[in-house]
mmCIF file of C-alpha atoms and ligand atoms in Angstrom:
data_model
loop_
_atom_site.group_PDB
_atom_site.id
_atom_site.type_symbol
_atom_site.label_atom_id
_atom_site.label_comp_id
_atom_site.label_asym_id
_atom_site.label_seq_id
_atom_site.Cartn_x
_atom_site.Cartn_y
_atom_site.Cartn_z
ATOM 1 C CA UNK A 1 -23.708 12.697 7.846
ATOM 2 C CA UNK A 2 -20.893 10.493 6.651
ATOM 3 C CA UNK A 3 -20.048 7.157 8.134
ATOM 4 C CA UNK A 4 -16.361 6.965 8.990
ATOM 5 C CA UNK A 5 -14.528 3.837 7.921
ATOM 6 C CA UNK A 6 -12.574 2.455 10.858
ATOM 7 C CA UNK A 7 -9.198 1.498 9.377
ATOM 8 C CA UNK A 8 -7.912 0.190 12.691
ATOM 9 C CA UNK A 9 -10.830 -2.203 12.998
ATOM 10 C CA UNK A 10 -10.342 -3.457 9.429
ATOM 11 C CA UNK A 11 -6.607 -3.834 10.074
ATOM 12 C CA UNK A 12 -7.327 -5.862 13.220
ATOM 13 C CA UNK A 13 -9.624 -8.144 11.209
ATOM 14 C CA UNK A 14 -6.957 -8.749 8.534
ATOM 15 C CA UNK A 15 -4.232 -9.234 11.149
ATOM 16 C CA UNK A 16 -6.224 -11.830 12.997
ATOM 17 C CA UNK A 17 -6.923 -13.769 9.760
ATOM 18 C CA UNK A 18 -3.228 -13.572 8.792
ATOM 19 C CA UNK A 19 -2.164 -14.777 12.247
ATOM 20 C CA UNK A 20 -4.493 -17.753 12.100
ATOM 21 C CA UNK A 21 -3.315 -18.753 8.607
ATOM 22 C CA UNK A 22 0.348 -18.481 9.597
ATOM 23 C CA UNK A 23 -0.333 -20.695 12.599
ATOM 24 C CA UNK A 24 -1.957 -23.236 10.295
ATOM 25 C CA UNK A 25 1.056 -23.301 7.963
ATOM 26 C CA UNK A 26 3.735 -23.597 10.647
ATOM 27 C CA UNK A 27 3.847 -27.381 10.710
ATOM 28 C CA UNK A 28 4.152 -27.563 6.898
ATOM 29 C CA UNK A 29 6.825 -24.868 6.645
ATOM 30 C CA UNK A 30 8.783 -25.888 9.744
ATOM 31 C CA UNK A 31 9.754 -22.279 10.453
ATOM 32 C CA UNK A 32 8.009 -18.970 11.057
ATOM 33 C CA UNK A 33 7.857 -16.486 8.164
ATOM 34 C CA UNK A 34 10.644 -13.925 8.175
ATOM 35 C CA UNK A 35 10.371 -10.386 6.803
ATOM 36 C CA UNK A 36 13.694 -8.602 6.291
ATOM 37 C CA UNK A 37 13.587 -4.810 6.223
ATOM 38 C CA UNK A 38 16.453 -3.001 4.501
ATOM 39 C CA UNK A 39 17.032 0.542 5.687
ATOM 40 C CA UNK A 40 19.822 3.086 5.200
ATOM 41 C CA UNK A 41 21.401 4.185 8.470
ATOM 42 C CA UNK A 42 20.210 7.636 9.453
ATOM 43 C CA UNK A 43 16.865 7.264 7.675
ATOM 44 C CA UNK A 44 14.925 8.686 10.625
ATOM 45 C CA UNK A 45 11.876 9.524 8.481
ATOM 46 C CA UNK A 46 11.107 5.858 7.874
ATOM 47 C CA UNK A 47 11.561 4.752 11.496
ATOM 48 C CA UNK A 48 7.946 5.434 12.484
ATOM 49 C CA UNK A 49 6.723 3.173 9.637
ATOM 50 C CA UNK A 50 9.319 0.513 10.409
ATOM 51 C CA UNK A 51 8.216 0.456 14.064
ATOM 52 C CA UNK A 52 4.607 -0.007 12.958
ATOM 53 C CA UNK A 53 5.618 -2.821 10.608
ATOM 54 C CA UNK A 54 7.590 -4.552 13.373
ATOM 55 C CA UNK A 55 4.773 -4.230 15.887
ATOM 56 C CA UNK A 56 2.233 -5.702 13.446
ATOM 57 C CA UNK A 57 4.630 -8.459 12.361
ATOM 58 C CA UNK A 58 5.155 -9.442 16.029
ATOM 59 C CA UNK A 59 1.403 -9.482 16.519
ATOM 60 C CA UNK A 60 0.699 -11.859 13.609
ATOM 61 C CA UNK A 61 3.671 -14.190 14.121
ATOM 62 C CA UNK A 62 6.084 -12.916 11.473
ATOM 63 C CA UNK A 63 9.739 -12.559 12.493
ATOM 64 C CA UNK A 64 10.805 -9.016 11.589
ATOM 65 C CA UNK A 65 14.524 -8.453 11.045
ATOM 66 C CA UNK A 66 15.923 -5.000 10.320
ATOM 67 C CA UNK A 67 19.146 -4.815 8.264
ATOM 68 C CA UNK A 68 20.653 -1.360 8.471
ATOM 69 C CA UNK A 69 23.196 -0.556 5.790
ATOM 70 C CA UNK A 70 25.660 2.358 5.603
ATOM 71 C CA UNK A 71 24.206 5.421 3.926
ATOM 72 C CA UNK A 72 27.267 5.508 1.618
ATOM 73 C CA UNK A 73 26.639 1.946 0.358
ATOM 74 C CA UNK A 74 27.179 1.462 -3.388
ATOM 75 C CA UNK A 75 24.486 0.076 -5.688
ATOM 76 C CA UNK A 76 26.647 -3.054 -6.180
ATOM 77 C CA UNK A 77 26.993 -3.641 -2.452
ATOM 78 C CA UNK A 78 23.251 -3.308 -1.957
ATOM 79 C CA UNK A 79 22.685 -5.634 -4.890
ATOM 80 C CA UNK A 80 24.984 -8.210 -3.231
ATOM 81 C CA UNK A 81 23.065 -7.894 0.025
ATOM 82 C CA UNK A 82 19.797 -8.558 -1.808
ATOM 83 C CA UNK A 83 21.330 -11.539 -3.652
ATOM 84 C CA UNK A 84 22.225 -13.089 -0.276
ATOM 85 C CA UNK A 85 18.667 -12.577 1.025
ATOM 86 C CA UNK A 86 17.208 -13.923 -2.236
ATOM 87 C CA UNK A 87 19.227 -17.121 -1.815
ATOM 88 C CA UNK A 88 18.480 -17.576 1.890
ATOM 89 C CA UNK A 89 15.569 -20.018 2.279
ATOM 90 C CA UNK A 90 14.851 -18.762 5.787
ATOM 91 C CA UNK A 91 13.967 -15.314 4.383
ATOM 92 C CA UNK A 92 10.339 -15.193 3.256
ATOM 93 C CA UNK A 93 10.118 -11.599 2.089
ATOM 94 C CA UNK A 94 12.085 -8.363 1.763
ATOM 95 C CA UNK A 95 10.978 -4.747 2.157
ATOM 96 C CA UNK A 96 13.144 -1.796 1.115
ATOM 97 C CA UNK A 97 12.481 1.340 3.158
ATOM 98 C CA UNK A 98 12.460 4.642 1.312
ATOM 99 C CA UNK A 99 14.282 6.924 0.843
ATOM 100 C CA UNK A 100 17.393 5.148 -0.379
ATOM 101 C CA UNK A 101 20.737 6.974 -0.409
ATOM 102 C CA UNK A 102 21.099 9.467 -3.241
ATOM 103 C CA UNK A 103 22.153 7.899 -6.528
ATOM 104 C CA UNK A 104 20.557 4.509 -5.830
ATOM 105 C CA UNK A 105 17.424 3.845 -7.860
ATOM 106 C CA UNK A 106 14.565 2.429 -5.805
ATOM 107 C CA UNK A 107 13.035 0.875 -8.939
ATOM 108 C CA UNK A 108 16.284 -0.901 -9.797
ATOM 109 C CA UNK A 109 16.691 -2.189 -6.236
ATOM 110 C CA UNK A 110 13.114 -3.539 -6.164
ATOM 111 C CA UNK A 111 13.699 -5.309 -9.498
ATOM 112 C CA UNK A 112 16.646 -7.195 -7.910
ATOM 113 C CA UNK A 113 14.380 -8.861 -5.345
ATOM 114 C CA UNK A 114 13.035 -12.268 -6.326
ATOM 115 C CA UNK A 115 9.348 -11.581 -7.122
ATOM 116 C CA UNK A 116 8.358 -14.392 -4.749
ATOM 117 C CA UNK A 117 9.972 -12.392 -1.915
ATOM 118 C CA UNK A 118 8.649 -8.963 -2.879
ATOM 119 C CA UNK A 119 6.812 -7.977 0.340
ATOM 120 C CA UNK A 120 5.530 -4.700 -1.094
ATOM 121 C CA UNK A 121 4.107 -6.181 -4.300
ATOM 122 C CA UNK A 122 5.906 -3.630 -6.456
ATOM 123 C CA UNK A 123 8.323 -5.823 -8.415
ATOM 124 C CA UNK A 124 7.587 -5.447 -12.155
ATOM 125 C CA UNK A 125 6.500 -9.104 -12.293
ATOM 126 C CA UNK A 126 3.929 -8.647 -9.513
ATOM 127 C CA UNK A 127 2.694 -5.388 -11.013
ATOM 128 C CA UNK A 128 2.336 -7.132 -14.393
ATOM 129 C CA UNK A 129 0.229 -9.864 -12.823
ATOM 130 C CA UNK A 130 -2.401 -7.248 -11.931
ATOM 131 C CA UNK A 131 -2.760 -6.486 -15.645
ATOM 132 C CA UNK A 132 -3.516 -10.142 -16.305
ATOM 133 C CA UNK A 133 -5.956 -10.356 -13.392
ATOM 134 C CA UNK A 134 -3.654 -12.828 -11.629
ATOM 135 C CA UNK A 135 -2.641 -10.588 -8.751
ATOM 136 C CA UNK A 136 -1.389 -12.391 -5.672
ATOM 137 C CA UNK A 137 1.210 -10.270 -3.895
ATOM 138 C CA UNK A 138 -0.170 -6.742 -4.415
ATOM 139 C CA UNK A 139 1.064 -3.198 -3.805
ATOM 140 C CA UNK A 140 0.089 -2.515 -0.190
ATOM 141 C CA UNK A 141 -1.843 0.755 -0.399
ATOM 142 C CA UNK A 142 -3.935 -0.184 -3.457
ATOM 143 C CA UNK A 143 -4.521 -3.560 -1.775
ATOM 144 C CA UNK A 144 -5.671 -1.689 1.345
ATOM 145 C CA UNK A 145 -8.092 0.497 -0.635
ATOM 146 C CA UNK A 146 -9.609 -2.567 -2.338
ATOM 147 C CA UNK A 147 -9.960 -4.386 0.988
ATOM 148 C CA UNK A 148 -11.543 -1.366 2.682
ATOM 149 C CA UNK A 149 -14.123 -1.128 -0.105
ATOM 150 C CA UNK A 150 -14.898 -4.839 -0.157
ATOM 151 C CA UNK A 151 -15.272 -5.027 3.638
ATOM 152 C CA UNK A 152 -17.541 -1.977 3.436
ATOM 153 C CA UNK A 153 -19.707 -3.929 0.940
ATOM 154 C CA UNK A 154 -19.092 -1.462 -1.882
ATOM 155 C CA UNK A 155 -19.879 -3.008 -5.258
ATOM 156 C CA UNK A 156 -17.521 -1.512 -7.848
ATOM 157 C CA UNK A 157 -19.296 -2.838 -10.947
ATOM 158 C CA UNK A 158 -20.028 0.070 -13.299
ATOM 159 C CA UNK A 159 -19.211 2.679 -10.659
ATOM 160 C CA UNK A 160 -17.618 5.974 -11.623
ATOM 161 C CA UNK A 161 -14.249 5.817 -9.836
ATOM 162 C CA UNK A 162 -11.946 8.825 -9.911
ATOM 163 C CA UNK A 163 -8.391 8.410 -8.648
ATOM 164 C CA UNK A 164 -6.379 11.577 -8.079
ATOM 165 C CA UNK A 165 -2.672 10.705 -8.175
ATOM 166 C CA UNK A 166 -0.971 8.390 -10.675
ATOM 167 C CA UNK A 167 2.107 7.167 -8.809
ATOM 168 C CA UNK A 168 3.491 3.711 -9.566
ATOM 169 C CA UNK A 169 2.821 2.551 -5.983
ATOM 170 C CA UNK A 170 -0.711 3.909 -5.518
ATOM 171 C CA UNK A 171 -2.714 5.434 -8.385
ATOM 172 C CA UNK A 172 -1.571 3.359 -11.369
ATOM 173 C CA UNK A 173 -1.858 -0.137 -9.853
ATOM 174 C CA UNK A 174 -5.083 0.865 -8.094
ATOM 175 C CA UNK A 175 -6.604 1.933 -11.416
ATOM 176 C CA UNK A 176 -5.955 -1.553 -12.826
ATOM 177 C CA UNK A 177 -7.316 -3.270 -9.732
ATOM 178 C CA UNK A 178 -10.473 -1.163 -10.038
ATOM 179 C CA UNK A 179 -10.762 -1.969 -13.757
ATOM 180 C CA UNK A 180 -10.483 -5.655 -12.900
ATOM 181 C CA UNK A 181 -13.618 -5.161 -10.781
ATOM 182 C CA UNK A 182 -15.392 -3.526 -13.770
ATOM 183 C CA UNK A 183 -15.422 0.018 -12.402
ATOM 184 C CA UNK A 184 -15.295 2.932 -14.858
ATOM 185 C CA UNK A 185 -11.961 4.471 -13.921
ATOM 186 C CA UNK A 186 -10.611 7.980 -14.450
ATOM 187 C CA UNK A 187 -7.084 8.761 -13.285
ATOM 188 C CA UNK A 188 -6.229 12.432 -12.645
ATOM 189 C CA UNK A 189 -2.827 13.942 -11.907
ATOM 190 C CA UNK A 190 -0.902 17.180 -12.014
ATOM 191 C CA UNK A 191 -1.563 17.495 -15.751
ATOM 192 C CA UNK A 192 -5.327 17.343 -15.131
ATOM 193 C CA UNK A 193 -5.018 20.010 -12.434
ATOM 194 C CA UNK A 194 -2.842 22.303 -14.529
ATOM 195 C CA UNK A 195 -5.311 22.138 -17.403
ATOM 196 C CA UNK A 196 -8.025 23.227 -14.943
ATOM 197 C CA UNK A 197 -10.083 20.038 -15.328
ATOM 198 C CA UNK A 198 -9.593 18.379 -11.952
ATOM 199 C CA UNK A 199 -12.776 19.496 -10.199
ATOM 200 C CA UNK A 200 -14.966 18.570 -13.179
ATOM 201 C CA UNK A 201 -13.691 14.999 -12.744
ATOM 202 C CA UNK A 202 -13.845 14.753 -8.944
ATOM 203 C CA UNK A 203 -17.447 16.011 -8.981
ATOM 204 C CA UNK A 204 -18.490 13.010 -11.109
ATOM 205 C CA UNK A 205 -17.029 10.393 -8.798
ATOM 206 C CA UNK A 206 -19.205 7.814 -7.066
ATOM 207 C CA UNK A 207 -15.961 6.749 -5.433
ATOM 208 C CA UNK A 208 -13.186 9.317 -5.078
ATOM 209 C CA UNK A 209 -9.696 8.203 -4.117
ATOM 210 C CA UNK A 210 -7.113 10.875 -3.427
ATOM 211 C CA UNK A 211 -3.382 10.103 -3.254
ATOM 212 C CA UNK A 212 -1.536 13.329 -3.959
ATOM 213 C CA UNK A 213 0.301 14.496 -0.833
ATOM 214 C CA UNK A 214 -1.175 18.011 -0.624
ATOM 215 C CA UNK A 215 -2.842 18.794 2.698
ATOM 216 C CA UNK A 216 -6.637 19.196 2.433
ATOM 217 C CA UNK A 217 -6.478 19.885 -1.314
ATOM 218 C CA UNK A 218 -9.927 18.422 -2.074
ATOM 219 C CA UNK A 219 -12.654 20.724 -0.782
ATOM 220 C CA UNK A 220 -16.243 19.833 0.021
ATOM 221 C CA UNK A 221 -17.621 21.360 -3.175
ATOM 222 C CA UNK A 222 -15.338 19.161 -5.303
ATOM 223 C CA UNK A 223 -17.293 16.099 -4.161
ATOM 224 C CA UNK A 224 -20.581 14.638 -5.387
ATOM 225 C CA UNK A 225 -23.382 14.284 -2.827
ATOM 226 C CA UNK A 226 -23.370 10.772 -1.348
ATOM 227 C CA UNK A 227 -19.958 9.800 -2.769
ATOM 228 C CA UNK A 228 -17.508 7.445 -1.067
ATOM 229 C CA UNK A 229 -14.159 9.089 -0.343
ATOM 230 C CA UNK A 230 -10.915 7.270 0.337
ATOM 231 C CA UNK A 231 -8.215 9.649 1.496
ATOM 232 C CA UNK A 232 -4.756 8.123 1.039
ATOM 233 C CA UNK A 233 -2.782 11.303 1.737
ATOM 234 C CA UNK A 234 -0.622 11.706 4.809
ATOM 235 C CA UNK A 235 0.516 15.273 5.432
ATOM 236 C CA UNK A 236 2.028 16.882 8.497
ATOM 237 C CA UNK A 237 0.657 20.363 9.222
ATOM 238 C CA UNK A 238 1.646 22.173 12.441
ATOM 239 C CA UNK A 239 2.487 18.880 14.113
ATOM 240 C CA UNK A 240 -0.854 17.325 13.107
ATOM 241 C CA UNK A 241 -1.478 14.636 10.490
ATOM 242 C CA UNK A 242 -4.106 15.487 7.883
ATOM 243 C CA UNK A 243 -5.188 13.914 4.619
ATOM 244 C CA UNK A 244 -5.544 15.249 1.086
ATOM 245 C CA UNK A 245 -9.269 15.881 1.641
ATOM 246 C CA UNK A 246 -10.735 18.671 3.769
ATOM 247 C CA UNK A 247 -12.493 16.245 6.068
ATOM 248 C CA UNK A 248 -14.849 18.634 7.874
ATOM 249 C CA UNK A 249 -16.255 19.911 4.567
ATOM 250 C CA UNK A 250 -16.430 16.450 2.990
ATOM 251 C CA UNK A 251 -18.170 14.745 5.887
ATOM 252 C CA UNK A 252 -21.391 16.730 5.366
ATOM 253 C CA UNK A 253 -21.697 15.445 1.796
ATOM 254 C CA UNK A 254 -20.332 11.945 1.515
ATOM 255 C CA UNK A 255 -21.800 8.586 2.525
ATOM 256 C CA UNK A 256 -18.549 6.950 3.585
ATOM 257 C CA UNK A 257 -15.094 8.377 4.246
ATOM 258 C CA UNK A 258 -11.754 7.187 5.579
ATOM 259 C CA UNK A 259 -10.275 9.390 8.301
ATOM 260 C CA UNK A 260 -6.635 10.472 8.398
ATOM 261 C CA UNK A 261 -5.042 9.158 10.520
ATOM 262 C CA UNK A 262 -6.732 5.835 11.223
ATOM 263 C CA UNK A 263 -8.043 5.058 7.718
ATOM 264 C CA UNK A 264 -5.924 3.659 4.896
ATOM 265 C CA UNK A 265 -2.630 3.748 6.855
ATOM 266 C CA UNK A 266 -3.192 0.877 9.316
ATOM 267 C CA UNK A 267 -4.773 -1.284 6.600
ATOM 268 C CA UNK A 268 -1.715 -0.755 4.379
ATOM 269 C CA UNK A 269 0.501 -2.317 7.067
ATOM 270 C CA UNK A 270 -1.892 -5.265 7.356
ATOM 271 C CA UNK A 271 -1.773 -5.852 3.587
ATOM 272 C CA UNK A 272 2.020 -5.938 3.870
ATOM 273 C CA UNK A 273 1.591 -8.760 6.396
ATOM 274 C CA UNK A 274 -0.909 -10.499 4.105
ATOM 275 C CA UNK A 275 1.690 -10.303 1.321
ATOM 276 C CA UNK A 276 4.249 -11.983 3.577
ATOM 277 C CA UNK A 277 1.697 -14.677 4.376
ATOM 278 C CA UNK A 278 1.072 -15.224 0.646
ATOM 279 C CA UNK A 279 4.817 -15.433 -0.032
ATOM 280 C CA UNK A 280 5.168 -17.917 2.859
ATOM 281 C CA UNK A 281 2.341 -20.039 1.531
ATOM 282 C CA UNK A 282 3.650 -19.961 -2.052
ATOM 283 C CA UNK A 283 7.110 -20.972 -0.869
ATOM 284 C CA UNK A 284 5.941 -23.796 1.369
ATOM 285 C CA UNK A 285 2.713 -25.261 0.029
ATOM 286 C CA UNK A 286 3.138 -27.097 -3.251
ATOM 287 C CA UNK A 287 -0.032 -27.426 -5.295
HETATM 288 P P1 LIG B 1 3.677 10.817 -5.512
HETATM 289 O O1 LIG B 1 4.328 12.093 -5.111
HETATM 290 O O2 LIG B 1 4.482 9.714 -6.066
HETATM 291 O O3 LIG B 1 2.506 11.150 -6.559
HETATM 292 C C1 LIG B 1 1.696 12.277 -6.396
HETATM 293 C C2 LIG B 1 0.618 12.272 -7.452
HETATM 294 O O4 LIG B 1 -0.196 13.428 -7.277
HETATM 295 C C3 LIG B 1 1.150 12.358 -8.892
HETATM 296 O O5 LIG B 1 0.330 11.565 -9.710
HETATM 297 C C4 LIG B 1 0.980 13.832 -9.250
HETATM 298 O O6 LIG B 1 0.828 14.061 -10.643
HETATM 299 C C5 LIG B 1 -0.291 14.152 -8.490
HETATM 300 N N1 LIG B 1 -0.438 15.562 -8.173
HETATM 301 C C6 LIG B 1 0.473 16.405 -7.651
HETATM 302 N N2 LIG B 1 -0.062 17.634 -7.488
HETATM 303 C C7 LIG B 1 -1.343 17.552 -7.908
HETATM 304 C C8 LIG B 1 -2.409 18.474 -7.991
HETATM 305 N N3 LIG B 1 -2.275 19.738 -7.615
HETATM 306 N N4 LIG B 1 -3.587 18.039 -8.453
HETATM 307 C C9 LIG B 1 -3.760 16.752 -8.870
HETATM 308 N N5 LIG B 1 -2.782 15.843 -8.807
HETATM 309 C C10 LIG B 1 -1.589 16.238 -8.345
HETATM 310 O O7 LIG B 1 2.837 10.374 -4.234
HETATM 311 P P2 LIG B 1 2.469 8.929 -3.615
HETATM 312 O O8 LIG B 1 3.716 8.226 -3.205
HETATM 313 O O9 LIG B 1 1.484 8.224 -4.481
HETATM 314 O O10 LIG B 1 1.732 9.422 -2.282
HETATM 315 C C11 LIG B 1 0.626 10.279 -2.332
HETATM 316 C C12 LIG B 1 0.154 10.556 -0.913
HETATM 317 O O11 LIG B 1 -0.272 9.348 -0.326
HETATM 318 C C13 LIG B 1 1.232 11.115 0.037
HETATM 319 O O12 LIG B 1 0.618 11.982 0.963
HETATM 320 C C14 LIG B 1 1.737 9.895 0.751
HETATM 321 O O13 LIG B 1 2.257 10.183 2.029
HETATM 322 C C15 LIG B 1 0.454 9.103 0.871
HETATM 323 N N6 LIG B 1 0.639 7.661 0.995
HETATM 324 C C16 LIG B 1 -0.061 7.053 1.976
HETATM 325 C C17 LIG B 1 0.038 5.687 2.127
HETATM 326 C C18 LIG B 1 -0.774 5.035 3.196
HETATM 327 O O14 LIG B 1 -0.475 3.924 3.588
HETATM 328 N N7 LIG B 1 -1.839 5.664 3.674
HETATM 329 C C19 LIG B 1 0.874 4.939 1.301
HETATM 330 C C20 LIG B 1 1.549 5.591 0.258
HETATM 331 C C21 LIG B 1 1.428 6.962 0.117
#
């Protein structure tokens, strides 16, 4: 029977370490770290995540400020708003809540943020640092997956890792982070599925990570006996939240699995806080 990874417990561990480090830096910095969240008015879908971010920020000693902008804002106006935050020394980090109003490119907006203030670790500069094995501020969900595995004492060296999903915020950066730990990495996506090859890959995985966004897509017989499964998916079905893996079928086969909810999600928020801490430290401690 599978052991469930307790994401809330791991999140609490990270939060308490972040809180302690922020406390230790306060006298050097002279101010608490501040995370500014940019959100389009009417973006109800993101509110649940924003509330979680605020609650965790409060808990660890980060000031969380929400800037709501009109949903008909122009790209130039949003760019000006970011320029002001970039120049404001009291602002440690910035997070841009998705979705943005139609016609405004999320990628372009993220690239306007000073990399030192990129709370989500998705500025091209921070993504590029992963390639060079110099990662510091990391994309939150891949950072969460790596932390979950390291705190679960999983050695990645030489392991067969299969990642299903190749998005720029999850699958792609995660594949590089795994490579940096000397795992053998296969990345699957819609093309793999459409060619009919997906299950052949998932069945080989010592560690299977699924980030697709299709409720319970991965069945029990897609998974190798004794594998570790990290389910990143968050899907709403009949008012319930389920992952991308059919958990009841998987749990009879795997050695370790993250539940949904209560697995990767809470740890992702904690990695966001750890990113703010790193930005705070970089901005205030000269080496
Ligand atoms: P995305 O839509 O950007 O990417 C989806 C990926 O899945 C793509 O690589 C696509 O090619 C692939 N895909 C689609 N259909 C497929 C199929 N039938 N077979 C194989 N691959 C297929 O998604 P994303 O932003 O990376 O998010 C993926 C999931 O993870 C979503 O459910 C999202 O809610 C969740 N998510 C969770 C967290 C968290 O903190 N737990 C964070 C980010 C995203």
